[in-house]
Coordinates of C-alpha atoms and ligand atoms in Angstrom, one line a residue:
M1 CA 7.7 26.9 20.0
S2 CA 10.2 25.0 17.9
R3 CA 12.9 22.7 19.1
I4 CA 16.3 24.0 18.2
G5 CA 18.7 21.6 16.7
K6 CA 16.3 18.8 16.7
T7 CA 14.4 17.5 13.8
T8 CA 10.8 16.3 14.3
P9 CA 10.1 12.7 13.4
I10 CA 6.9 12.3 11.3
G11 CA 4.5 9.6 10.3
I12 CA 3.3 9.4 6.7
D13 CA 0.3 7.5 5.3
L14 CA 1.2 7.3 1.7
G15 CA -2.2 6.4 0.2
T16 CA -3.3 5.4 -3.2
T17 CA -5.8 8.4 -3.5
Y18 CA -4.9 10.5 -0.5
S19 CA -1.9 10.9 1.8
C20 CA -1.6 12.3 5.3
V21 CA 1.2 13.3 7.6
A22 CA 1.3 13.6 11.4
A23 CA 3.7 14.3 14.2
W24 CA 3.9 14.0 18.0
F25 CA 3.7 17.3 19.7
D26 CA 5.5 17.3 23.1
Q27 CA 3.9 20.6 24.1
H28 CA 0.4 19.3 23.5
N29 CA 1.1 15.8 24.6
H30 CA -0.7 14.2 21.6
V31 CA -0.4 13.6 17.9
E32 CA -1.4 16.3 15.4
I33 CA -2.4 15.8 11.8
L34 CA -0.4 18.3 9.9
P35 CA -2.2 20.5 7.4
N36 CA -1.0 21.1 3.9
E37 CA -0.6 24.5 2.2
Q38 CA -4.3 24.7 1.7
G39 CA -5.0 23.9 5.3
N40 CA -6.4 20.4 4.6
T41 CA -5.3 17.4 6.5
I42 CA -5.4 15.0 3.6
T43 CA -3.5 15.6 0.4
P44 CA -4.4 14.0 -3.0
S45 CA -1.7 11.5 -4.0
R46 CA -1.4 13.2 -7.4
V47 CA 1.4 14.7 -9.4
A48 CA 1.0 16.8 -12.6
F49 CA 3.3 18.5 -15.0
N50 CA 2.4 21.3 -17.3
N51 CA 4.3 23.8 -19.4
T52 CA 5.6 25.8 -16.6
E53 CA 5.5 23.9 -13.4
L54 CA 5.3 20.7 -11.4
L55 CA 2.1 20.4 -9.3
V56 CA 1.6 18.0 -6.3
G57 CA -1.5 17.3 -4.3
E58 CA -4.4 19.7 -4.5
G59 CA -3.0 21.7 -7.3
A60 CA -2.6 18.5 -9.4
K61 CA -6.1 17.3 -8.6
N62 CA -7.7 20.6 -9.5
Q63 CA -6.4 20.7 -13.0
I64 CA -7.0 17.0 -13.9
T65 CA -9.8 17.6 -16.4
R66 CA -7.7 20.2 -18.4
N67 CA -4.5 18.2 -18.3
A68 CA -5.5 14.5 -17.9
S69 CA -2.7 12.8 -19.8
N70 CA -0.1 14.7 -17.7
T71 CA -1.7 14.0 -14.3
V72 CA -0.6 10.9 -12.4
F73 CA -2.7 9.2 -9.7
D74 CA -2.9 5.6 -8.4
V75 CA 0.8 5.3 -8.6
K76 CA 0.8 3.1 -5.4
R77 CA -0.7 0.4 -7.6
M78 CA 2.5 0.4 -9.7
M79 CA 5.0 0.4 -6.8
G80 CA 7.4 -2.5 -7.0
G81 CA 5.3 -4.1 -9.7
R82 CA 6.0 -5.6 -13.1
F83 CA 4.8 -4.1 -16.3
S84 CA 3.5 -7.4 -17.5
N85 CA 1.4 -7.9 -14.4
V86 CA -2.2 -8.6 -15.5
R87 CA -3.8 -6.3 -13.0
L88 CA -1.4 -3.5 -13.7
Q89 CA -2.2 -4.0 -17.4
K90 CA -5.9 -3.6 -16.6
D91 CA -5.2 -0.4 -14.7
I92 CA -3.1 1.0 -17.5
Q93 CA -6.0 0.7 -19.9
T94 CA -8.1 3.0 -17.7
W95 CA -5.4 5.6 -16.9
P96 CA -5.4 8.7 -19.0
F97 CA -1.6 8.9 -18.6
T98 CA 0.9 6.7 -20.5
V99 CA 2.8 3.8 -19.0
I100 CA 5.4 2.0 -20.9
E101 CA 7.8 -1.0 -20.4
R102 CA 11.5 -0.4 -19.6
S103 CA 14.2 -2.9 -19.0
N104 CA 13.5 -5.7 -16.5
D105 CA 9.7 -5.5 -17.0
K106 CA 9.7 -2.2 -15.1
P107 CA 6.8 0.2 -15.8
M108 CA 7.6 3.8 -16.4
I109 CA 5.2 6.7 -16.6
V110 CA 5.7 9.0 -19.6
L111 CA 4.9 12.7 -19.0
E112 CA 5.5 16.0 -20.8
H113 CA 7.2 18.6 -18.7
M114 CA 8.1 22.0 -20.1
G115 CA 8.0 20.8 -23.7
A116 CA 10.2 17.7 -23.1
I117 CA 9.1 14.1 -22.8
K118 CA 10.3 12.4 -19.6
E119 CA 9.9 9.0 -18.0
F120 CA 9.3 8.5 -14.3
S121 CA 9.2 5.4 -12.2
A122 CA 6.5 4.8 -9.6
E123 CA 9.1 5.5 -6.9
E124 CA 10.0 8.8 -8.4
I125 CA 6.3 10.0 -8.5
S126 CA 5.8 8.7 -5.0
S127 CA 8.9 10.6 -3.9
L128 CA 7.4 13.8 -5.2
I129 CA 4.3 13.3 -3.0
L130 CA 6.4 12.5 0.0
K131 CA 8.6 15.6 -0.6
N132 CA 5.5 17.7 -0.7
L133 CA 4.3 16.2 2.6
K134 CA 7.7 16.7 4.1
E135 CA 7.8 20.4 3.1
A136 CA 4.2 20.9 4.4
A137 CA 5.3 19.3 7.7
E138 CA 8.4 21.5 7.9
A139 CA 6.3 24.6 7.2
Y140 CA 3.8 23.8 9.9
L141 CA 6.3 22.5 12.5
G142 CA 8.9 25.2 12.0
T143 CA 11.6 22.5 12.3
P144 CA 13.5 20.5 9.6
V145 CA 12.1 17.1 9.0
R146 CA 14.3 14.1 8.2
D147 CA 13.1 11.0 10.1
A148 CA 9.9 9.4 9.0
V149 CA 7.8 6.2 9.5
I150 CA 6.0 5.4 6.3
T151 CA 3.0 3.1 6.2
V152 CA 2.4 0.3 3.6
P153 CA -0.4 -2.1 3.1
A154 CA 0.1 -5.2 5.2
Y155 CA -0.1 -7.2 2.0
F156 CA 2.7 -5.4 0.3
S157 CA 5.4 -7.7 -1.0
D158 CA 9.1 -7.3 -0.3
K159 CA 9.5 -5.5 -3.6
Q160 CA 6.7 -3.1 -3.0
R161 CA 8.2 -2.3 0.5
Q162 CA 11.6 -1.7 -1.0
A163 CA 10.1 0.6 -3.6
T164 CA 8.4 2.6 -0.9
K165 CA 11.6 2.9 1.1
N166 CA 13.4 4.1 -2.0
A167 CA 10.7 6.7 -2.6
G168 CA 11.4 8.0 0.9
I169 CA 15.1 8.2 0.2
L170 CA 14.5 10.1 -3.0
A171 CA 12.4 12.5 -1.1
G172 CA 15.2 13.2 1.2
L173 CA 13.8 11.3 4.2
N174 CA 15.5 8.9 6.5
V175 CA 12.9 6.1 6.6
I176 CA 13.3 4.9 10.2
R177 CA 10.6 2.2 9.8
L178 CA 7.9 1.0 7.5
I179 CA 4.8 0.0 9.3
N180 CA 1.7 -1.9 8.1
E181 CA -1.3 0.3 7.6
P182 CA -3.7 -1.7 9.8
T183 CA -1.1 -2.0 12.4
A184 CA -0.7 1.8 12.5
A185 CA -4.4 2.2 12.7
A186 CA -4.4 -0.3 15.6
V187 CA -1.7 1.7 17.4
A188 CA -4.0 4.9 17.0
Y189 CA -6.9 2.8 18.3
G190 CA -4.9 1.1 21.0
L191 CA -3.3 4.2 22.4
D192 CA -6.7 5.8 22.7
K193 CA -8.2 2.8 24.4
L194 CA -5.2 2.2 26.7
A195 CA -6.0 5.4 28.5
D196 CA -9.3 3.8 29.7
P197 CA -8.7 2.3 33.2
R198 CA -11.3 -0.5 32.3
H199 CA -9.1 -1.8 29.5
P200 CA -9.0 -5.6 30.0
Q201 CA -5.7 -7.4 30.3
Q202 CA -5.9 -8.3 26.6
K203 CA -8.2 -7.3 23.8
N204 CA -8.6 -9.0 20.4
V205 CA -9.0 -6.3 17.8
F206 CA -9.9 -6.8 14.1
V207 CA -8.9 -3.9 11.8
F208 CA -10.8 -3.7 8.5
D209 CA -9.0 -1.1 6.3
L210 CA -10.6 -0.4 2.9
G211 CA -9.0 2.6 1.3
G212 CA -8.7 4.0 -2.2
G213 CA -6.6 1.4 -3.8
T214 CA -5.7 -1.3 -1.3
F215 CA -7.6 -3.4 1.2
D216 CA -6.1 -4.8 4.4
V217 CA -7.4 -6.8 7.2
S218 CA -5.5 -7.5 10.4
L219 CA -6.1 -9.4 13.6
L220 CA -4.2 -8.1 16.7
T221 CA -4.1 -8.3 20.4
I222 CA -3.6 -5.2 22.5
S223 CA -2.5 -5.8 26.1
K224 CA -3.0 -3.4 29.0
E225 CA 0.8 -2.8 29.1
G226 CA 0.8 -1.5 25.6
V227 CA 2.0 -4.5 23.6
I228 CA 0.4 -4.6 20.2
R229 CA 0.9 -8.0 18.7
V230 CA -0.3 -8.8 15.2
I231 CA -1.6 -12.3 14.8
A232 CA -2.6 -12.5 11.2
V233 CA -2.9 -10.2 8.2
G234 CA -4.6 -10.5 4.8
G235 CA -6.0 -8.4 2.0
D236 CA -5.5 -7.4 -1.5
T237 CA -3.1 -4.7 -2.8
H238 CA -5.6 -4.1 -5.7
L239 CA -8.9 -3.6 -4.2
G240 CA -10.5 -0.3 -3.0
G241 CA -12.5 2.8 -3.8
E242 CA -10.8 3.2 -7.2
D243 CA -12.3 -0.1 -8.3
F244 CA -15.8 1.0 -7.2
D245 CA -15.3 4.3 -9.1
K246 CA -14.2 2.3 -12.2
A247 CA -17.3 0.1 -12.0
M248 CA -19.4 3.3 -12.0
V249 CA -17.4 4.8 -14.9
D250 CA -17.8 1.6 -17.0
H251 CA -21.5 1.7 -16.4
C252 CA -21.8 5.3 -17.5
V253 CA -19.7 4.6 -20.6
E254 CA -22.2 1.8 -21.5
E255 CA -25.2 4.1 -20.9
F256 CA -23.6 6.8 -23.1
K257 CA -23.0 4.2 -25.8
K258 CA -26.6 3.0 -25.5
K259 CA -28.2 6.5 -25.6
Q260 CA -25.8 8.4 -27.9
K261 CA -24.2 5.6 -29.9
K262 CA -20.8 7.0 -29.1
D263 CA -17.8 5.5 -27.4
I264 CA -16.1 7.9 -25.0
S265 CA -13.7 5.3 -23.5
K266 CA -10.7 6.5 -25.6
N267 CA -11.1 10.2 -24.8
A268 CA -8.8 11.0 -21.8
R269 CA -10.6 14.2 -20.9
A270 CA -14.1 12.8 -21.0
M271 CA -13.0 9.8 -19.0
G272 CA -11.2 12.1 -16.4
R273 CA -14.3 14.2 -16.0
L274 CA -16.5 11.1 -15.7
K275 CA -14.2 9.7 -13.0
V276 CA -14.3 12.8 -10.9
A277 CA -18.2 12.9 -11.2
C278 CA -18.5 9.2 -10.3
E279 CA -16.3 9.5 -7.3
K280 CA -18.4 12.3 -6.0
A281 CA -21.6 10.4 -6.7
K282 CA -20.2 7.4 -4.9
R283 CA -19.5 9.5 -1.8
D284 CA -23.1 10.9 -2.0
L285 CA -24.5 7.4 -2.2
S286 CA -23.0 6.7 1.3
S287 CA -25.4 9.2 2.8
T288 CA -28.3 9.2 0.4
T289 CA -30.0 6.4 -1.6
R290 CA -30.1 8.2 -4.9
T291 CA -28.1 10.8 -6.7
S292 CA -27.5 12.0 -10.3
I293 CA -24.4 12.5 -12.5
E294 CA -24.7 15.6 -14.7
I295 CA -21.8 16.6 -17.0
D296 CA -22.1 19.3 -19.6
S297 CA -20.7 18.7 -23.0
L298 CA -19.0 15.5 -22.0
Y299 CA -18.1 14.3 -25.5
E300 CA -18.4 16.0 -28.9
G301 CA -20.7 18.6 -27.5
T302 CA -23.2 16.1 -26.0
D303 CA -24.2 16.4 -22.3
F304 CA -24.4 13.4 -20.0
S305 CA -27.1 12.9 -17.3
L306 CA -27.7 9.8 -15.3
K307 CA -29.7 8.9 -12.2
F308 CA -27.7 6.6 -9.9
T309 CA -29.2 4.7 -7.0
R310 CA -27.4 3.2 -4.0
A311 CA -28.9 -0.2 -5.1
K312 CA -27.3 0.1 -8.6
F313 CA -23.9 1.0 -7.0
E314 CA -24.2 -2.0 -4.7
E315 CA -25.1 -4.3 -7.6
L316 CA -22.1 -3.1 -9.6
N317 CA -19.7 -3.7 -6.8
A318 CA -21.3 -6.8 -5.2
D319 CA -18.3 -9.1 -6.1
F320 CA -15.7 -6.7 -4.7
F321 CA -17.7 -6.4 -1.4
K322 CA -18.0 -10.1 -1.2
K323 CA -14.2 -10.5 -1.7
C324 CA -13.7 -8.2 1.3
I325 CA -15.7 -10.4 3.6
E326 CA -13.8 -13.5 2.3
H327 CA -10.6 -11.9 3.2
A328 CA -11.9 -11.1 6.7
E329 CA -12.9 -14.7 7.1
N330 CA -9.5 -16.0 5.9
C331 CA -7.6 -13.7 8.3
L332 CA -9.6 -15.0 11.3
R333 CA -8.9 -18.6 10.1
D334 CA -5.2 -17.8 9.7
G335 CA -5.2 -16.4 13.2
N336 CA -7.1 -19.3 14.6
M337 CA -9.7 -17.1 16.1
Q338 CA -13.4 -17.5 16.3
K339 CA -15.5 -14.5 15.4
H340 CA -17.1 -14.2 18.8
N341 CA -13.7 -13.9 20.4
V342 CA -13.1 -10.6 18.6
D343 CA -13.6 -7.7 21.0
D344 CA -13.5 -4.8 18.7
V345 CA -14.0 -4.4 14.9
V346 CA -12.2 -1.2 13.9
L347 CA -13.0 0.6 10.6
V348 CA -10.2 2.4 8.8
G349 CA -10.0 3.9 5.2
G350 CA -12.4 6.2 3.3
S351 CA -14.3 3.3 1.6
T352 CA -15.5 1.9 5.0
R353 CA -18.1 4.7 4.9
I354 CA -20.0 2.7 2.2
P355 CA -23.2 1.5 4.1
K356 CA -23.2 -1.9 2.3
V357 CA -19.7 -2.6 3.4
Q358 CA -20.5 -1.8 6.9
Q359 CA -23.7 -3.9 6.8
M360 CA -21.9 -7.0 5.4
L361 CA -19.2 -6.7 8.0
R362 CA -21.6 -6.3 10.8
E363 CA -23.6 -9.3 9.6
F364 CA -20.3 -11.3 9.3
F365 CA -19.6 -10.5 13.0
D366 CA -23.1 -11.6 13.9
G367 CA -24.4 -8.1 14.6
K368 CA -21.4 -6.7 16.5
P369 CA -21.3 -2.9 16.4
L370 CA -18.4 -1.6 14.4
S371 CA -16.0 0.8 16.0
K372 CA -15.7 4.1 14.2
S373 CA -14.1 5.9 17.1
I374 CA -10.9 6.7 15.1
K375 CA -10.9 9.0 12.1
A376 CA -11.0 6.7 9.0
D377 CA -8.7 9.1 7.0
E378 CA -6.2 10.0 9.7
A379 CA -5.7 7.0 11.9
V380 CA -3.0 5.4 9.8
A381 CA -0.8 8.6 9.8
Y382 CA -1.7 9.0 13.5
G383 CA -0.3 5.6 14.3
A384 CA 2.8 6.1 12.2
A385 CA 3.5 9.4 14.0
V386 CA 3.2 7.6 17.4
L387 CA 5.7 4.9 16.2
A388 CA 8.1 7.7 14.8
A389 CA 8.0 9.3 18.3
N390 CA 8.5 5.9 20.0
L391 CA 11.5 5.1 17.8
S392 CA 13.0 8.5 18.4
G393 CA 12.6 8.3 22.1
D394 CA 10.0 11.1 22.1
G395 CA 6.5 11.0 23.5
N396 CA 4.8 10.5 26.8
K397 CA 4.9 7.3 28.9
A398 CA 2.2 5.5 26.8
V399 CA 4.1 6.2 23.6
K400 CA 7.4 5.2 25.1
D401 CA 6.0 2.0 26.5
L402 CA 4.5 0.9 23.2
L403 CA 5.8 -2.4 21.9
L404 CA 4.9 -3.5 18.4
Q405 CA 5.1 -7.0 17.1
D406 CA 4.2 -7.3 13.4
V407 CA 4.1 -10.2 11.1
T408 CA 5.3 -10.9 7.5
P409 CA 2.3 -11.1 5.2
L410 CA 3.5 -13.7 2.6
S411 CA 5.7 -16.8 2.9
L412 CA 9.3 -16.6 1.9
G413 CA 11.3 -19.5 0.5
T414 CA 13.5 -21.0 -2.1
S415 CA 13.0 -23.5 -4.8
V416 CA 13.9 -27.2 -4.5
E417 CA 13.7 -30.3 -6.7
F418 CA 15.1 -28.8 -9.9
E419 CA 13.7 -25.3 -9.2
K420 CA 10.1 -26.4 -9.2
Y421 CA 8.7 -26.5 -5.7
M422 CA 8.7 -24.0 -2.9
S423 CA 10.6 -24.7 0.3
V424 CA 9.3 -22.3 2.8
L425 CA 11.8 -20.9 5.3
I426 CA 9.6 -18.1 6.8
P427 CA 5.9 -18.9 6.7
R428 CA 3.4 -16.0 6.4
N429 CA 2.2 -14.4 9.6
T430 CA 5.6 -15.1 11.3
H431 CA 6.5 -12.4 13.8
I432 CA 9.2 -10.1 12.6
P433 CA 12.1 -9.5 12.9
A434 CA 12.7 -13.2 12.2
M435 CA 15.5 -15.5 11.1
K436 CA 15.4 -19.0 9.8
E437 CA 18.2 -21.4 8.6
E438 CA 17.9 -24.4 6.5
I439 CA 20.4 -26.9 5.0
Y440 CA 20.1 -27.9 1.3
V441 CA 22.1 -30.5 -0.5
T442 CA 23.3 -30.7 -4.1
T443 CA 21.0 -32.6 -6.5
L444 CA 23.6 -33.7 -9.2
D445 CA 26.9 -35.5 -9.1
N446 CA 29.8 -33.1 -9.3
Q447 CA 27.5 -30.1 -9.2
K448 CA 29.7 -27.0 -9.5
A449 CA 27.2 -24.3 -8.4
I450 CA 24.0 -24.0 -6.6
T451 CA 21.3 -21.3 -7.3
V452 CA 19.6 -19.7 -4.4
D453 CA 16.4 -18.2 -5.6
V454 CA 14.2 -16.3 -3.3
Y455 CA 10.4 -16.5 -3.7
Q456 CA 7.5 -14.9 -1.9
G457 CA 4.0 -16.3 -2.0
E458 CA 1.7 -19.2 -1.0
C459 CA 1.8 -21.5 -3.9
G460 CA 3.4 -24.9 -3.9
K461 CA 5.0 -24.4 -7.3
V462 CA 7.5 -21.5 -7.4
K463 CA 6.4 -20.4 -10.9
D464 CA 3.1 -19.2 -9.3
N465 CA 4.9 -17.1 -6.7
I466 CA 6.9 -13.9 -6.9
L467 CA 10.6 -14.3 -7.7
L468 CA 12.4 -11.7 -5.6
D469 CA 16.0 -12.3 -6.6
E470 CA 18.5 -15.1 -7.2
F471 CA 22.2 -15.7 -7.0
D472 CA 24.7 -18.5 -7.5
L473 CA 27.0 -19.9 -5.0
D474 CA 29.8 -21.6 -6.9
G475 CA 33.1 -23.3 -6.3
I476 CA 31.5 -26.5 -5.0
P477 CA 34.2 -29.2 -4.9
P478 CA 33.5 -32.4 -7.0
A479 CA 31.3 -34.8 -5.0
P480 CA 28.4 -37.2 -5.5
A481 CA 24.8 -35.8 -5.4
G482 CA 23.5 -35.0 -1.9
E483 CA 27.0 -34.8 -0.3
E484 CA 27.7 -31.1 -0.5
K485 CA 25.7 -29.0 1.9
V486 CA 24.7 -25.3 1.7
K487 CA 23.3 -23.5 4.6
V488 CA 20.7 -20.9 3.6
C489 CA 19.6 -18.2 6.1
F490 CA 16.7 -15.8 5.6
S491 CA 16.4 -12.9 7.9
I492 CA 13.7 -10.4 7.8
D493 CA 13.9 -7.0 9.6
A494 CA 11.3 -5.0 11.3
N495 CA 10.4 -3.2 8.1
G496 CA 9.6 -6.6 6.5
I497 CA 12.7 -6.4 4.3
L498 CA 14.6 -9.6 3.6
D499 CA 18.3 -10.4 3.7
V500 CA 19.4 -13.8 2.4
N501 CA 22.8 -15.5 2.8
A502 CA 24.1 -18.8 1.8
E503 CA 27.2 -20.7 2.9
L504 CA 28.8 -23.8 1.4
L505 CA 29.6 -25.7 4.6
S506 CA 32.6 -27.7 3.2
T507 CA 34.6 -24.6 2.1
G508 CA 33.0 -21.8 4.1
N509 CA 32.4 -19.9 0.8
K510 CA 29.5 -17.4 1.4
R511 CA 27.3 -15.0 -0.5
S512 CA 24.5 -12.7 0.6
I513 CA 22.0 -10.3 -0.7
V514 CA 19.5 -7.8 0.5
I515 CA 16.6 -8.2 -1.8
A516 CA 16.7 -5.0 -3.7
G517 CA 13.2 -4.7 -5.1
S518 CA 12.4 -3.4 -8.5
G519 CA 13.5 0.1 -8.0
N520 CA 16.7 0.1 -5.9
V521 CA 18.0 3.6 -6.2
S522 CA 21.6 4.5 -6.3
K523 CA 23.1 7.9 -5.6
D524 CA 23.2 8.5 -9.4
D525 CA 19.6 7.6 -9.7
I526 CA 18.8 10.2 -7.1
E527 CA 20.8 12.9 -8.9
K528 CA 19.2 12.0 -12.2
M529 CA 15.8 12.2 -10.7
L530 CA 16.4 15.5 -9.0
K531 CA 17.6 17.0 -12.3
K532 CA 14.5 15.7 -14.0
T533 CA 12.1 17.6 -11.8
D534 CA 14.3 20.7 -11.4
H535 CA 12.5 23.7 -12.8
Ligands
LIG601 P1 -8.2 6.4 1.9 O1 -7.2 5.7 1.0 O2 -8.4 5.8 3.2 O3 -7.9 7.9 1.9 O4 -9.6 6.3 1.1 C1 -9.9 7.0 0.0 C2 -11.1 6.3 -0.7 O5 -12.2 6.4 0.1 C3 -11.4 7.0 -2.0 O6 -11.6 5.9 -3.0 C4 -12.6 7.7 -1.7 O7 -13.5 7.8 -2.9 C5 -13.3 6.8 -0.7 N1 -14.3 7.5 0.1 C6 -14.1 8.7 0.9 N2 -15.2 9.0 1.5 C7 -16.2 8.2 1.1 C8 -17.6 8.1 1.3 N3 -18.2 8.9 2.1 N4 -18.2 7.0 0.7 C9 -17.6 6.2 -0.1 N5 -16.2 6.2 -0.4 C10 -15.6 7.2 0.2

C-alpha cells in the first residue's frame, strides 16, 4: 500500500565504503532497511564511468579490477577537505583514480566518461550515490522521496557537514537534518531498549562506531521518557577499515618485492585486485585465525600467493587499534564519566567485527560484555529513519516522543591579539542548537575595519585550527584603540552548521555569514553537474 500524495521521509547512512537507506513503515509499525536493485541492504559507496554508462553501487564495485582508474571510492574522505591536507595527500597516493587541485585548494576527481575527461568534486560523486539510494527507496516504497535525514561522523567539521548537505541537494533531496552517526546508532539502540519495561530512569551508553573510513565514539544518556542526550563525542574522520586494508596491501607489496624483485605499487589494476583480496582476507580473519591471499597473474604474468595470520593482521594494525582505545578514553574524560558508570557499550560499524578491537575494548571496560544487539551495518540508517519520521510527524508514540540533544564536536571561535590566538565562543561538546555572543574591541588607534575570522578546532593558536571563513566589518569611526566595540554572535543549528554575525555597537553596522563550506553549490552548479552526468 502506498500513501497517495505523501512522500516518505528516509534516513541515509552515507558511508565511506557502504551506504544504507531506511524508512519508517506505518503499516508495519517499525523501520525497514530498504534493499537496492540487487536486493541487498547495503550498497557500495562507489561510482564508475565507462565508455557507455555511469555505474553506481554494486555495478561500480563489480568492475573495479577492469576499470580501476575510473572507479571512485572513499570519496567521504575528501568531503569538505583541502587538497593540500597531508592525510588526503596520503590517500591520493593509494587511490587508482586521479585527484587534482582546483582553485581554493579544492580537490577534484578526474574521470573519463564516454571518451571525454571530466572533473568531479567529492560532493558531486556523493550526490550520485545519494541519488542511487533515493531511487532505490522510491522503487521499493512506491512513493516519491524528497525529505531525508543524512548521517555524518560526529567528528565531521562544519565544512564536511556543509559538503554533505550540498551533496543531498544535488541529489534532489531536501535534507531535513544531518545527524551524527553514533547518535543515530544510539537512537536505534535506545528505541529498541525503551520498549523494555525494566529500562532504568536513565542509562549511560557508550557507542563505539568503527566503519570503513571513519571512527566515532559517543557518550550518551537515554532516559525512560525517550530523551537521548549526547554528553561527549570524539573520534577520527580518517580511521577505519580502509586503513586496515591498506596496511595489508602495503605488506603484500613488500612481500612481492622481496620474492619477485618487482614493484607493483604503481600499477592501478594490480593494486585494485590486491585491495579487493586483502579486504576479503581481513573479513575472513575475523572468524578464522589464518587465511591465504591467492591472485593469478597479478603483475607481468606472475601469480601472488601469501599466507596471512590473524596475528600478522593485528601486528600490522596495532597502532590503529591503540588509537581507537585512546579516543574512547578521551571521550569518557571529556564527558566526566568513570568507566564503571557506563551501563552499555554498543558496537556499530563493520570494523567492530574484528576480534582484537572487541578484545581491547572489553579490556578497557574492565571485562564488560559488549552489546551487539543492533546490526552493525544497519543501525545508523535505522536511527536516521527514526529521526526522519520523528521530524515529519510520522511514527508511533515512541518515535514521536523521541527527543534528541546532540553536541558540537569541535570548538568554534575567532582570532584575537593580532589574529594569533583562538578565542572560543562555543566550546566542543556544547549542546546544539546553541548561540553565544562576545564583545571584542579594536586593537589599534583609528582602526577602520575589524576582521571576523571563524575557526574550528582545539588548538590555542589559530594557525593550527581550521579556518572556516572570514569577513571584514568596516566603517569604524576614528577612535583610540579599545574604544570601538564589536558584538560577535555565533549560532549553531541542529545540523551543526554555523551562522556568524557581527555588529559594530557604535553605528549598528552589521554583517553576517552562514559558513558555506568548501563546496557551496549554487543553482548553476547543480545544472552543470546534472549535464555532466547526463547520458
Ligand atoms: P561500515 O562503514 O560500517 O559499513 O563498515 C565497513 C567496513 O567494515 C569495511 O572496511 C569492511 O571491510 C569492514 N568489515 C565488514 N565486515 C567485516 C568483518 N567481518 N571483519 C572485519 N572488517 C569488516
